[in-house]
Structure formats: C-alpha cells, structure tokens
PDB file of C-alpha atoms in Angstrom:
ATOM      1  CA  UNK A 293     127.326 173.745  14.690  1.00  0.00           C
ATOM      2  CA  UNK A 294     129.678 170.472  14.391  1.00  0.00           C
ATOM      3  CA  UNK A 295     127.983 167.356  13.298  1.00  0.00           C
ATOM      4  CA  UNK A 296     128.296 164.570  16.095  1.00  0.00           C
ATOM      5  CA  UNK A 297     129.683 161.179  15.378  1.00  0.00           C
ATOM      6  CA  UNK A 298     127.439 158.065  15.513  1.00  0.00           C
ATOM      7  CA  UNK A 299     129.617 156.999  18.494  1.00  0.00           C
ATOM      8  CA  UNK A 300     129.048 160.112  20.326  1.00  0.00           C
ATOM      9  CA  UNK A 301     125.503 160.331  19.629  1.00  0.00           C
ATOM     10  CA  UNK A 302     125.078 156.845  21.613  1.00  0.00           C
ATOM     11  CA  UNK A 303     123.956 156.631  25.037  1.00  0.00           C
ATOM     12  CA  UNK A 304     126.337 155.198  27.825  1.00  0.00           C
ATOM     13  CA  UNK A 305     124.528 152.022  28.682  1.00  0.00           C
ATOM     14  CA  UNK A 306     124.657 151.302  25.061  1.00  0.00           C
ATOM     15  CA  UNK A 307     128.355 152.158  25.043  1.00  0.00           C
ATOM     16  CA  UNK A 308     129.136 149.864  27.882  1.00  0.00           C
ATOM     17  CA  UNK A 309     127.260 146.948  26.351  1.00  0.00           C
ATOM     18  CA  UNK A 310     129.320 147.470  23.149  1.00  0.00           C
ATOM     19  CA  UNK A 311     132.528 147.819  25.048  1.00  0.00           C
ATOM     20  CA  UNK A 312     131.992 144.858  27.270  1.00  0.00           C
ATOM     21  CA  UNK A 313     130.750 142.031  24.663  1.00  0.00           C
ATOM     22  CA  UNK A 314     134.361 141.816  23.069  1.00  0.00           C
ATOM     23  CA  UNK A 315     135.618 141.552  26.844  1.00  0.00           C
ATOM     24  CA  UNK A 316     133.255 138.734  27.632  1.00  0.00           C
ATOM     25  CA  UNK A 317     134.032 136.999  24.619  1.00  0.00           C
ATOM     26  CA  UNK A 318     137.889 137.171  24.998  1.00  0.00           C
ATOM     27  CA  UNK A 319     137.215 135.854  28.435  1.00  0.00           C
ATOM     28  CA  UNK A 320     134.997 132.953  27.618  1.00  0.00           C
ATOM     29  CA  UNK A 321     137.474 131.657  24.932  1.00  0.00           C
ATOM     30  CA  UNK A 322     140.634 132.126  27.067  1.00  0.00           C
ATOM     31  CA  UNK A 323     138.717 129.878  29.833  1.00  0.00           C
ATOM     32  CA  UNK A 324     137.581 127.306  27.155  1.00  0.00           C
ATOM     33  CA  UNK A 325     141.192 126.931  25.681  1.00  0.00           C
ATOM     34  CA  UNK A 326     142.689 126.757  28.969  1.00  0.00           C
ATOM     35  CA  UNK A 327     144.700 129.749  28.706  1.00  0.00           C
ATOM     36  CA  UNK A 328     143.734 130.978  32.458  1.00  0.00           C
ATOM     37  CA  UNK A 329     144.962 128.615  35.428  1.00  0.00           C
ATOM     38  CA  UNK A 330     142.006 127.612  37.179  1.00  0.00           C
ATOM     39  CA  UNK A 331     144.220 126.013  40.117  1.00  0.00           C
ATOM     40  CA  UNK A 332     143.664 128.616  42.487  1.00  0.00           C
ATOM     41  CA  UNK A 333     145.546 128.969  45.726  1.00  0.00           C
ATOM     42  CA  UNK A 334     142.815 127.893  48.415  1.00  0.00           C
ATOM     43  CA  UNK A 335     143.537 127.217  51.948  1.00  0.00           C
ATOM     44  CA  UNK A 336     142.817 123.469  52.617  1.00  0.00           C
ATOM     45  CA  UNK A 337     140.000 122.570  54.705  1.00  0.00           C
ATOM     46  CA  UNK A 338     141.525 121.577  58.252  1.00  0.00           C
ATOM     47  CA  UNK A 339     138.695 119.124  58.833  1.00  0.00           C
ATOM     48  CA  UNK A 340     139.975 117.054  56.230  1.00  0.00           C
ATOM     49  CA  UNK A 341     143.555 116.907  57.342  1.00  0.00           C
ATOM     50  CA  UNK A 342     144.358 113.049  58.389  1.00  0.00           C
ATOM     51  CA  UNK A 343     140.974 112.128  57.626  1.00  0.00           C
ATOM     52  CA  UNK A 344     142.021 108.770  56.779  1.00  0.00           C
ATOM     53  CA  UNK A 345     144.625 108.480  59.459  1.00  0.00           C
ATOM     54  CA  UNK A 346     144.142 106.272  62.714  1.00  0.00           C
ATOM     55  CA  UNK A 347     141.592 106.795  64.993  1.00  0.00           C
ATOM     56  CA  UNK A 348     142.333 108.783  67.893  1.00  0.00           C
ATOM     57  CA  UNK A 349     142.335 106.795  71.303  1.00  0.00           C
ATOM     58  CA  UNK A 350     143.160 108.873  74.524  1.00  0.00           C
ATOM     59  CA  UNK A 351     146.500 111.020  74.214  1.00  0.00           C
ATOM     60  CA  UNK A 352     147.515 109.111  71.217  1.00  0.00           C
ATOM     61  CA  UNK A 353     146.370 107.673  67.804  1.00  0.00           C
ATOM     62  CA  UNK A 354     145.720 103.965  68.214  1.00  0.00           C
ATOM     63  CA  UNK A 355     147.991 102.026  65.769  1.00  0.00           C
ATOM     64  CA  UNK A 356     147.600  98.600  64.339  1.00  0.00           C
ATOM     65  CA  UNK A 357     149.922  95.497  63.823  1.00  0.00           C
ATOM     66  CA  UNK A 358     148.453  93.435  61.133  1.00  0.00           C
ATOM     67  CA  UNK A 359     150.670  90.328  61.200  1.00  0.00           C
ATOM     68  CA  UNK A 360     148.931  87.026  61.079  1.00  0.00           C
ATOM     69  CA  UNK A 361     150.863  83.981  62.448  1.00  0.00           C
ATOM     70  CA  UNK A 362     150.634  80.753  60.547  1.00  0.00           C
ATOM     71  CA  UNK A 363     148.090  78.069  61.618  1.00  0.00           C
ATOM     72  CA  UNK A 364     148.988  74.577  62.889  1.00  0.00           C
ATOM     73  CA  UNK A 365     148.419  71.939  60.601  1.00  0.00           C
ATOM     74  CA  UNK A 366     147.460  68.588  61.967  1.00  0.00           C
ATOM     75  CA  UNK A 367     148.364  69.788  65.455  1.00  0.00           C
ATOM     76  CA  UNK A 368     147.960  68.169  68.914  1.00  0.00           C
ATOM     77  CA  UNK A 369     146.837  69.749  72.090  1.00  0.00           C
ATOM     78  CA  UNK A 370     149.215  70.545  74.754  1.00  0.00           C
ATOM     79  CA  UNK A 371     148.991  72.135  78.339  1.00  0.00           C
ATOM     80  CA  UNK A 372     151.290  74.097  80.436  1.00  0.00           C
ATOM     81  CA  UNK A 373     150.737  75.801  84.270  1.00  0.00           C
ATOM     82  CA  UNK A 374     153.060  78.543  84.867  1.00  0.00           C
ATOM     83  CA  UNK A 375     153.941  78.863  88.527  1.00  0.00           C
ATOM     84  CA  UNK A 376     154.705  82.524  88.500  1.00  0.00           C
ATOM     85  CA  UNK A 377     155.555  85.165  91.091  1.00  0.00           C
ATOM     86  CA  UNK A 378     151.949  86.392  91.571  1.00  0.00           C
ATOM     87  CA  UNK A 379     150.010  83.263  91.004  1.00  0.00           C
ATOM     88  CA  UNK A 380     149.256  80.331  88.625  1.00  0.00           C
ATOM     89  CA  UNK A 381     148.490  80.814  84.559  1.00  0.00           C
ATOM     90  CA  UNK A 382     147.645  77.985  82.556  1.00  0.00           C
ATOM     91  CA  UNK A 383     147.648  77.693  78.836  1.00  0.00           C
ATOM     92  CA  UNK A 384     146.515  75.091  76.356  1.00  0.00           C
ATOM     93  CA  UNK A 385     147.805  75.259  72.789  1.00  0.00           C
ATOM     94  CA  UNK A 386     147.277  73.604  69.532  1.00  0.00           C
ATOM     95  CA  UNK A 387     150.828  72.741  68.202  1.00  0.00           C
ATOM     96  CA  UNK A 388     151.959  71.043  65.266  1.00  0.00           C
ATOM     97  CA  UNK A 389     155.402  69.284  64.360  1.00  0.00           C
ATOM     98  CA  UNK A 390     156.592  72.794  62.787  1.00  0.00           C
ATOM     99  CA  UNK A 391     156.054  74.513  65.801  1.00  0.00           C
ATOM    100  CA  UNK A 392     153.199  76.571  64.372  1.00  0.00           C
ATOM    101  CA  UNK A 393     150.434  77.130  67.279  1.00  0.00           C
ATOM    102  CA  UNK A 394     147.422  78.803  68.278  1.00  0.00           C
ATOM    103  CA  UNK A 395     146.075  79.325  71.778  1.00  0.00           C
ATOM    104  CA  UNK A 396     142.999  77.235  72.648  1.00  0.00           C
ATOM    105  CA  UNK A 397     142.355  78.591  76.172  1.00  0.00           C
ATOM    106  CA  UNK A 398     144.263  80.420  78.631  1.00  0.00           C
ATOM    107  CA  UNK A 399     143.597  81.234  82.365  1.00  0.00           C
ATOM    108  CA  UNK A 400     145.244  83.895  84.541  1.00  0.00           C
ATOM    109  CA  UNK A 401     144.604  83.073  88.254  1.00  0.00           C
ATOM    110  CA  UNK A 402     145.936  84.250  91.550  1.00  0.00           C
ATOM    111  CA  UNK A 403     146.777  81.740  94.408  1.00  0.00           C
ATOM    112  CA  UNK A 404     146.212  82.419  97.873  1.00  0.00           C
ATOM    113  CA  UNK A 405     149.510  80.603  98.387  1.00  0.00           C
ATOM    114  CA  UNK A 406     151.130  84.032  97.908  1.00  0.00           C
ATOM    115  CA  UNK A 407     149.074  85.736 100.481  1.00  0.00           C
ATOM    116  CA  UNK A 408     149.896  83.198 103.226  1.00  0.00           C
ATOM    117  CA  UNK A 409     146.086  82.180 103.534  1.00  0.00           C
ATOM    118  CA  UNK A 410     146.398  78.946 101.562  1.00  0.00           C
ATOM    119  CA  UNK A 411     147.056  75.365 103.031  1.00  0.00           C
ATOM    120  CA  UNK A 412     148.709  72.503 101.134  1.00  0.00           C
ATOM    121  CA  UNK A 413     145.444  70.963 100.708  1.00  0.00           C
ATOM    122  CA  UNK A 414     144.172  74.266  98.925  1.00  0.00           C
ATOM    123  CA  UNK A 415     147.101  74.447  96.683  1.00  0.00           C
ATOM    124  CA  UNK A 416     146.609  70.892  95.844  1.00  0.00           C
ATOM    125  CA  UNK A 417     142.946  71.517  94.854  1.00  0.00           C
ATOM    126  CA  UNK A 418     143.935  74.229  92.956  1.00  0.00           C
ATOM    127  CA  UNK A 419     146.402  72.452  90.716  1.00  0.00           C
ATOM    128  CA  UNK A 420     143.747  69.671  90.191  1.00  0.00           C
ATOM    129  CA  UNK A 421     141.451  72.346  89.069  1.00  0.00           C
ATOM    130  CA  UNK A 422     144.059  73.314  86.476  1.00  0.00           C
ATOM    131  CA  UNK A 423     144.531  69.873  85.522  1.00  0.00           C
ATOM    132  CA  UNK A 424     140.992  68.972  85.133  1.00  0.00           C
ATOM    133  CA  UNK A 425     140.489  71.984  82.969  1.00  0.00           C
ATOM    134  CA  UNK A 426     143.087  70.928  80.589  1.00  0.00           C
ATOM    135  CA  UNK A 427     141.744  67.343  80.432  1.00  0.00           C
ATOM    136  CA  UNK A 428     138.553  68.412  79.557  1.00  0.00           C
ATOM    137  CA  UNK A 429     139.815  70.609  76.700  1.00  0.00           C
ATOM    138  CA  UNK A 430     141.121  67.348  75.119  1.00  0.00           C
ATOM    139  CA  UNK A 431     144.745  67.474  76.330  1.00  0.00           C
ATOM    140  CA  UNK A 432     146.259  64.370  77.203  1.00  0.00           C
ATOM    141  CA  UNK A 433     147.853  63.788  80.525  1.00  0.00           C
ATOM    142  CA  UNK A 434     151.248  63.264  79.335  1.00  0.00           C
ATOM    143  CA  UNK A 435     151.378  66.584  77.395  1.00  0.00           C
ATOM    144  CA  UNK A 436     150.597  68.476  80.807  1.00  0.00           C
ATOM    145  CA  UNK A 437     153.600  70.439  81.964  1.00  0.00           C
ATOM    146  CA  UNK A 438     154.256  72.612  84.996  1.00  0.00           C
ATOM    147  CA  UNK A 439     156.860  75.229  84.951  1.00  0.00           C
ATOM    148  CA  UNK A 440     158.061  77.428  87.863  1.00  0.00           C
ATOM    149  CA  UNK A 441     159.364  81.002  86.725  1.00  0.00           C
ATOM    150  CA  UNK A 442     162.734  82.323  87.875  1.00  0.00           C
ATOM    151  CA  UNK A 443     160.822  85.075  89.678  1.00  0.00           C
ATOM    152  CA  UNK A 444     158.637  82.567  91.616  1.00  0.00           C
ATOM    153  CA  UNK A 445     161.660  80.493  92.583  1.00  0.00           C
ATOM    154  CA  UNK A 446     162.715  83.381  94.865  1.00  0.00           C
ATOM    155  CA  UNK A 447     159.271  83.057  96.629  1.00  0.00           C
ATOM    156  CA  UNK A 448     159.653  80.627  99.710  1.00  0.00           C
ATOM    157  CA  UNK A 449     156.015  79.294  99.249  1.00  0.00           C
ATOM    158  CA  UNK A 450     156.868  77.927  95.767  1.00  0.00           C
ATOM    159  CA  UNK A 451     158.747  75.267  97.633  1.00  0.00           C
ATOM    160  CA  UNK A 452     155.527  73.770  99.132  1.00  0.00           C
ATOM    161  CA  UNK A 453     153.867  74.038  95.516  1.00  0.00           C
ATOM    162  CA  UNK A 454     156.712  72.145  93.996  1.00  0.00           C
ATOM    163  CA  UNK A 455     156.474  69.511  96.774  1.00  0.00           C
ATOM    164  CA  UNK A 456     152.821  69.107  96.434  1.00  0.00           C
ATOM    165  CA  UNK A 457     153.116  68.695  92.239  1.00  0.00           C
ATOM    166  CA  UNK A 458     155.808  66.003  92.946  1.00  0.00           C
ATOM    167  CA  UNK A 459     153.788  64.067  95.232  1.00  0.00           C
ATOM    168  CA  UNK A 460     151.005  64.129  92.562  1.00  0.00           C
ATOM    169  CA  UNK A 461     153.352  62.390  90.008  1.00  0.00           C
ATOM    170  CA  UNK A 462     154.220  65.445  88.056  1.00  0.00           C
ATOM    171  CA  UNK A 463     157.804  66.852  87.013  1.00  0.00           C
ATOM    172  CA  UNK A 464     158.463  70.284  88.058  1.00  0.00           C
ATOM    173  CA  UNK A 465     160.421  72.236  85.553  1.00  0.00           C
ATOM    174  CA  UNK A 466     162.304  75.131  86.971  1.00  0.00           C
ATOM    175  CA  UNK A 467     163.947  77.651  84.674  1.00  0.00           C
ATOM    176  CA  UNK A 468     166.527  80.630  85.121  1.00  0.00           C
ATOM    177  CA  UNK A 469     166.018  83.950  83.928  1.00  0.00           C
ATOM    178  CA  UNK A 470     168.066  83.605  81.159  1.00  0.00           C
ATOM    179  CA  UNK A 471     166.271  80.358  80.059  1.00  0.00           C
ATOM    180  CA  UNK A 472     163.145  82.315  80.555  1.00  0.00           C
ATOM    181  CA  UNK A 473     164.052  85.092  78.279  1.00  0.00           C
ATOM    182  CA  UNK A 474     165.047  82.735  75.714  1.00  0.00           C
ATOM    183  CA  UNK A 475     161.626  80.896  75.902  1.00  0.00           C
ATOM    184  CA  UNK A 476     160.064  84.158  75.667  1.00  0.00           C
ATOM    185  CA  UNK A 477     161.507  84.789  72.241  1.00  0.00           C
ATOM    186  CA  UNK A 478     160.742  81.395  71.114  1.00  0.00           C
ATOM    187  CA  UNK A 479     156.977  81.981  71.661  1.00  0.00           C
ATOM    188  CA  UNK A 480     156.841  85.789  70.959  1.00  0.00           C
ATOM    189  CA  UNK A 481     159.105  86.652  68.042  1.00  0.00           C
ATOM    190  CA  UNK A 482     157.804  85.721  64.569  1.00  0.00           C
ATOM    191  CA  UNK A 483     160.591  84.389  62.139  1.00  0.00           C
ATOM    192  CA  UNK A 484     159.834  87.197  59.840  1.00  0.00           C
ATOM    193  CA  UNK A 485     160.838  89.803  62.485  1.00  0.00           C
ATOM    194  CA  UNK A 486     164.087  88.066  63.824  1.00  0.00           C
ATOM    195  CA  UNK A 487     166.302  90.111  61.909  1.00  0.00           C
ATOM    196  CA  UNK A 488     165.091  93.680  63.078  1.00  0.00           C
ATOM    197  CA  UNK A 489     163.246  93.136  66.572  1.00  0.00           C
ATOM    198  CA  UNK A 490     163.726  92.019  70.073  1.00  0.00           C
ATOM    199  CA  UNK A 491     161.507  90.972  73.084  1.00  0.00           C
ATOM    200  CA  UNK A 492     160.632  91.923  76.380  1.00  0.00           C
ATOM    201  CA  UNK A 493     158.935  90.004  79.288  1.00  0.00           C
ATOM    202  CA  UNK A 494     158.250  92.241  82.247  1.00  0.00           C
ATOM    203  CA  UNK A 495     157.378  89.960  84.974  1.00  0.00           C
ATOM    204  CA  UNK A 496     156.605  90.655  88.608  1.00  0.00           C
ATOM    205  CA  UNK A 497     160.043  89.183  89.776  1.00  0.00           C
ATOM    206  CA  UNK A 498     162.092  90.170  86.993  1.00  0.00           C
ATOM    207  CA  UNK A 499     162.354  91.632  83.356  1.00  0.00           C
ATOM    208  CA  UNK A 500     164.005  89.475  80.541  1.00  0.00           C
ATOM    209  CA  UNK A 501     165.215  91.216  77.364  1.00  0.00           C
ATOM    210  CA  UNK A 502     166.243  88.787  74.585  1.00  0.00           C
ATOM    211  CA  UNK A 503     167.118  89.101  70.920  1.00  0.00           C
ATOM    212  CA  UNK A 504     168.696  86.883  68.286  1.00  0.00           C
ATOM    213  CA  UNK A 505     172.430  87.850  67.039  1.00  0.00           C
ATOM    214  CA  UNK A 506     173.643  84.622  65.673  1.00  0.00           C
ATOM    215  CA  UNK A 507     172.153  82.645  68.717  1.00  0.00           C
ATOM    216  CA  UNK A 508     169.776  83.801  71.349  1.00  0.00           C
ATOM    217  CA  UNK A 509     170.913  86.698  73.671  1.00  0.00           C
ATOM    218  CA  UNK A 510     168.910  87.163  77.073  1.00  0.00           C
ATOM    219  CA  UNK A 511     169.583  89.702  79.879  1.00  0.00           C
ATOM    220  CA  UNK A 512     167.861  90.027  82.993  1.00  0.00           C
ATOM    221  CA  UNK A 513     166.395  93.177  84.942  1.00  0.00           C
ATOM    222  CA  UNK A 514     164.527  93.807  87.860  1.00  0.00           C
ATOM    223  CA  UNK A 515     160.625  93.040  87.546  1.00  0.00           C
ATOM    224  CA  UNK A 516     157.543  95.292  88.228  1.00  0.00           C
ATOM    225  CA  UNK A 517     157.701  94.447  91.990  1.00  0.00           C
ATOM    226  CA  UNK A 518     161.201  95.939  92.628  1.00  0.00           C
ATOM    227  CA  UNK A 519     159.700  98.304  95.021  1.00  0.00           C
ATOM    228  CA  UNK A 520     159.225  95.405  97.446  1.00  0.00           C
ATOM    229  CA  UNK A 521     163.140  95.158  97.256  1.00  0.00           C
ATOM    230  CA  UNK A 522     163.530  98.699  98.258  1.00  0.00           C
ATOM    231  CA  UNK A 523     164.720  99.621  94.758  1.00  0.00           C
ATOM    232  CA  UNK A 524     164.498 103.338  93.889  1.00  0.00           C
ATOM    233  CA  UNK A 525     162.785 104.261  90.516  1.00  0.00           C
ATOM    234  CA  UNK A 526     166.065 105.938  89.384  1.00  0.00           C
ATOM    235  CA  UNK A 527     168.264 103.114  89.892  1.00  0.00           C
ATOM    236  CA  UNK A 528     165.943 100.819  88.156  1.00  0.00           C
ATOM    237  CA  UNK A 529     165.382 103.151  85.413  1.00  0.00           C
ATOM    238  CA  UNK A 530     169.400 103.721  84.888  1.00  0.00           C
ATOM    239  CA  UNK A 531     170.118  99.721  85.005  1.00  0.00           C
ATOM    240  CA  UNK A 532     167.133  98.725  82.388  1.00  0.00           C
ATOM    241  CA  UNK A 533     168.300 101.644  80.026  1.00  0.00           C
ATOM    242  CA  UNK A 534     171.940 100.496  80.349  1.00  0.00           C
ATOM    243  CA  UNK A 535     170.985  96.661  79.621  1.00  0.00           C
ATOM    244  CA  UNK A 536     168.564  97.901  76.931  1.00  0.00           C
ATOM    245  CA  UNK A 537     171.533  99.504  75.213  1.00  0.00           C
ATOM    246  CA  UNK A 538     173.140  96.131  74.393  1.00  0.00           C
ATOM    247  CA  UNK A 539     170.681  95.576  72.009  1.00  0.00           C
ATOM    248  CA  UNK A 540     172.059  95.948  68.425  1.00  0.00           C
ATOM    249  CA  UNK A 541     171.078  99.012  66.754  1.00  0.00           C
ATOM    250  CA  UNK A 542     169.619  96.753  63.695  1.00  0.00           C
ATOM    251  CA  UNK A 543     167.114  94.922  66.056  1.00  0.00           C
ATOM    252  CA  UNK A 544     165.515  97.971  67.494  1.00  0.00           C
ATOM    253  CA  UNK A 545     162.851  98.470  64.655  1.00  0.00           C
ATOM    254  CA  UNK A 546     159.960  96.404  66.822  1.00  0.00           C
ATOM    255  CA  UNK A 547     159.796  95.027  70.256  1.00  0.00           C
ATOM    256  CA  UNK A 548     157.579  92.143  70.976  1.00  0.00           C
ATOM    257  CA  UNK A 549     156.413  92.707  74.698  1.00  0.00           C
ATOM    258  CA  UNK A 550     154.537  90.344  77.292  1.00  0.00           C
ATOM    259  CA  UNK A 551     154.007  90.394  81.089  1.00  0.00           C
ATOM    260  CA  UNK A 552     151.578  91.521  83.683  1.00  0.00           C
ATOM    261  CA  UNK A 553     152.098  95.195  83.428  1.00  0.00           C
ATOM    262  CA  UNK A 554     152.140  95.418  79.376  1.00  0.00           C
ATOM    263  CA  UNK A 555     148.920  93.208  79.651  1.00  0.00           C
ATOM    264  CA  UNK A 556     147.223  96.192  81.696  1.00  0.00           C
ATOM    265  CA  UNK A 557     148.555  98.917  79.156  1.00  0.00           C
ATOM    266  CA  UNK A 558     147.229  96.910  76.214  1.00  0.00           C
ATOM    267  CA  UNK A 559     143.776  96.376  77.877  1.00  0.00           C
ATOM    268  CA  UNK A 560     143.537 100.315  77.736  1.00  0.00           C
ATOM    269  CA  UNK A 561     143.468 100.701  73.935  1.00  0.00           C
ATOM    270  CA  UNK A 562     142.619  97.178  72.651  1.00  0.00           C
ATOM    271  CA  UNK A 563     140.030  97.396  69.740  1.00  0.00           C
ATOM    272  CA  UNK A 564     138.368  93.948  69.884  1.00  0.00           C
ATOM    273  CA  UNK A 565     139.871  90.513  69.934  1.00  0.00           C
ATOM    274  CA  UNK A 566     143.094  91.358  67.823  1.00  0.00           C
ATOM    275  CA  UNK A 567     146.134  89.228  68.591  1.00  0.00           C
ATOM    276  CA  UNK A 568     148.666  91.973  69.016  1.00  0.00           C
ATOM    277  CA  UNK A 569     148.115  95.225  70.229  1.00  0.00           C
ATOM    278  CA  UNK A 570     150.506  98.337  70.074  1.00  0.00           C
ATOM    279  CA  UNK A 571     151.158 100.234  73.182  1.00  0.00           C
ATOM    280  CA  UNK A 572     151.242 104.175  73.529  1.00  0.00           C
ATOM    281  CA  UNK A 573     154.078 105.899  74.511  1.00  0.00           C
ATOM    282  CA  UNK A 574     155.039 105.087  78.331  1.00  0.00           C
ATOM    283  CA  UNK A 575     154.815 108.789  78.975  1.00  0.00           C
ATOM    284  CA  UNK A 576     151.061 108.844  78.286  1.00  0.00           C
ATOM    285  CA  UNK A 577     149.918 106.159  81.021  1.00  0.00           C
ATOM    286  CA  UNK A 578     148.899 107.577  84.252  1.00  0.00           C
ATOM    287  CA  UNK A 579     149.413 104.813  86.592  1.00  0.00           C
ATOM    288  CA  UNK A 580     147.527 104.467  90.048  1.00  0.00           C
ATOM    289  CA  UNK A 581     148.939 101.209  91.254  1.00  0.00           C
ATOM    290  CA  UNK A 582     152.519 100.991  92.387  1.00  0.00           C
ATOM    291  CA  UNK A 583     153.143  97.890  90.498  1.00  0.00           C
ATOM    292  CA  UNK A 584     151.907  99.281  87.106  1.00  0.00           C
ATOM    293  CA  UNK A 585     153.714 102.668  87.710  1.00  0.00           C
ATOM    294  CA  UNK A 586     156.965 100.473  88.453  1.00  0.00           C
ATOM    295  CA  UNK A 587     156.289  98.570  85.180  1.00  0.00           C
ATOM    296  CA  UNK A 588     155.978 101.807  83.047  1.00  0.00           C
ATOM    297  CA  UNK A 589     159.376 102.955  84.562  1.00  0.00           C
ATOM    298  CA  UNK A 590     160.886  99.702  83.125  1.00  0.00           C
ATOM    299  CA  UNK A 591     159.101 100.224  79.705  1.00  0.00           C
ATOM    300  CA  UNK A 592     160.294 103.814  79.510  1.00  0.00           C
ATOM    301  CA  UNK A 593     163.747 102.977  80.120  1.00  0.00           C
ATOM    302  CA  UNK A 594     163.780 100.282  77.417  1.00  0.00           C
ATOM    303  CA  UNK A 595     161.992 103.158  75.077  1.00  0.00           C
ATOM    304  CA  UNK A 596     164.762 105.482  75.755  1.00  0.00           C
ATOM    305  CA  UNK A 597     167.675 102.896  75.495  1.00  0.00           C
ATOM    306  CA  UNK A 598     166.508 101.797  72.197  1.00  0.00           C
ATOM    307  CA  UNK A 599     164.370 104.590  70.496  1.00  0.00           C
ATOM    308  CA  UNK A 600     162.095 102.030  69.212  1.00  0.00           C
ATOM    309  CA  UNK A 601     158.653 103.410  68.706  1.00  0.00           C
ATOM    310  CA  UNK A 602     156.559 100.126  68.058  1.00  0.00           C
ATOM    311  CA  UNK A 603     156.083  97.987  71.265  1.00  0.00           C
ATOM    312  CA  UNK A 604     153.637  95.290  70.389  1.00  0.00           C
ATOM    313  CA  UNK A 605     151.795  93.469  72.820  1.00  0.00           C
ATOM    314  CA  UNK A 606     150.960  89.672  72.207  1.00  0.00           C
ATOM    315  CA  UNK A 607     147.572  88.643  73.867  1.00  0.00           C
ATOM    316  CA  UNK A 608     148.438  84.795  73.530  1.00  0.00           C
ATOM    317  CA  UNK A 609     152.264  84.265  73.858  1.00  0.00           C
ATOM    318  CA  UNK A 610     153.761  83.334  77.153  1.00  0.00           C
ATOM    319  CA  UNK A 611     157.458  82.023  77.659  1.00  0.00           C
ATOM    320  CA  UNK A 612     155.600  78.801  78.981  1.00  0.00           C
ATOM    321  CA  UNK A 613     154.532  78.104  75.629  1.00  0.00           C
ATOM    322  CA  UNK A 614     158.132  78.650  74.584  1.00  0.00           C
ATOM    323  CA  UNK A 615     159.146  75.916  76.709  1.00  0.00           C
ATOM    324  CA  UNK A 616     156.425  73.626  74.915  1.00  0.00           C
ATOM    325  CA  UNK A 617     157.906  74.735  71.674  1.00  0.00           C
ATOM    326  CA  UNK A 618     161.350  73.697  73.124  1.00  0.00           C
ATOM    327  CA  UNK A 619     159.712  70.088  73.936  1.00  0.00           C
ATOM    328  CA  UNK A 620     158.473  69.702  70.486  1.00  0.00           C
ATOM    329  CA  UNK A 621     161.222  67.528  68.609  1.00  0.00           C
TER     330      UNK A 621
END
C-alpha cells in the first residue's frame, strides 16, 4: 500500500486553518498599507441633505438679509406725519448731518376721515395727538413736518385735513408720484446697493418704481386699491410688467420694497425684530383680502418683469423719511 503524504494525512479542519492563515495575513498587510481603497460607494443619508441650510417656513425657505445700516453720530430727532390714502402714519427718527438715521418710533394708524365718519374737530384732535407724541419723544416743534402723499391727494377728504393743518400753523408738503418714488429710494436704498438694485413702494393709491441710473429714475403704476377704479388684474399686471422692464438689467439683483401690502407679506415670515425681511415668491401667498390680492398681483408683475429673486422689505423706511433726508443740508 502506498504511504500517504503528511498533507494527505491531515484532517480538513486543520487544512482549512493552514490555508486561511496566509490569506488573513495578506489581507491584514494590505489594509494596513492602504492597498485597498476603503472609500466605499455609500448612498448618502437623505436626512443630512441641506442640514445646514435655511429653516423651512411655509411653502418656502426663510432667507435672511444681513445688511446693517450705519448708526447716526450726534444726531437730532426729527418727526414727520404722512397723510396717506388710507390714513395717518407718523415717524420719529434720529438723524445726523451725514444722513445716517435710525427709527425711534413709528405709528401706523387709520383715520375715520377716510370713512366719512369724522368731523373737522376729530381730524384736528387726531393731528394734535400725533404732534404731542412727537414732542414727548423729544422732537422740537420746528422739526415736525407733514407730507400728503400723491395717492392721498386724489382723496377729496385730504383737502379738509390740509386746511386744518394750515389753521394750526403747519406747512403742508404735497409730493407728486415721481417725487415720492425718489424720496422712497433716498430712504430705502443703501449706498452699497445703488449699482445693482431698485426700489418699489406699493401704496394704496399708486405704486412707485425707482432706481439710480446717473440720476434717480421713477415710474408710477396703479396702487393696491386699483380695484376701486374698476381696473382689471390682467390689465394692471401687464402695465406694471411693462414699467418693470424699463429697469436696467444691471439694477435687478435686489429689490428693496415698502408699502402696506409688502408689510402684510413680510409679517408672515418675520423671524423676530430684524430690520429686513426677504419676501417669499408671490405665487406662494394666498390672500383673502382683495387689497392684498391686488398688491400681490403688482408684486408678481415686477418679479416676472425683472427676474429678481430677492425682494427685501424694510421695516423702518418710508418715503416721508426720505423727505426728511432731503431737508437735511
């Protein structure tokens, strides 16, 4: 009988161990020396995608605008009352000689004068209240100004208000829509954004669109109450879009926007007390009130005309503050 070799006489468990030991040793050496690529193709965890992005708020992501205006130095308190198409608004600002300013107080109020329920005495009392509030804030009487907006001038009742103001010894400043647009820009548009941005003020009586191209350009469009003049949404949209297309392409990176309807839209996504709030896309807003719906229609026309995706609402600015700035020599 043929004698079996040593290997043949070994049992299979022992053979398996002998075979496996070199293989394991080679594998260990390769791992330690980096011969194997350890970067395996792993499907990313979807829960981590955009984990550091903006927090969601409603149908869109909330975006921030972190610009901080310069504070006034050795400023003086000044006050202005806007007689608008929907009521009185008043502002007290601290303003220095370099036109740096900050808001001290602001008050948005409706007057019964616009509803046909107020007498001249009611109007006089309301105006005195505004004046008293400003005096209490430290505004000198010589630094209190009254401005009647272009939209309000189309309201017959503002004639009564102007008359009462004059009887009280105040100068009444009337502004045109073109002036209003330029004053809004002076208040809203930071110098750092003059080369790439434009300004929109959606008021009740009219909308002002302005930008700087050598000098200040301004266009007027219907306001958020255009339905009272029997204007149709489609016609207003087309008209506003046509005006928006006049804005140079280089000025469409950011739009600084103010007005009653933008105020309502910004209120839906404001995160605290920030000065600036970026509005969502106009198609994301569902408006119940006809004025808001009309204002959103104007907003959408401007967005479609310019393809601007950053509309920034300024909680403090107003064209009447621009009026104060224009007086600051």
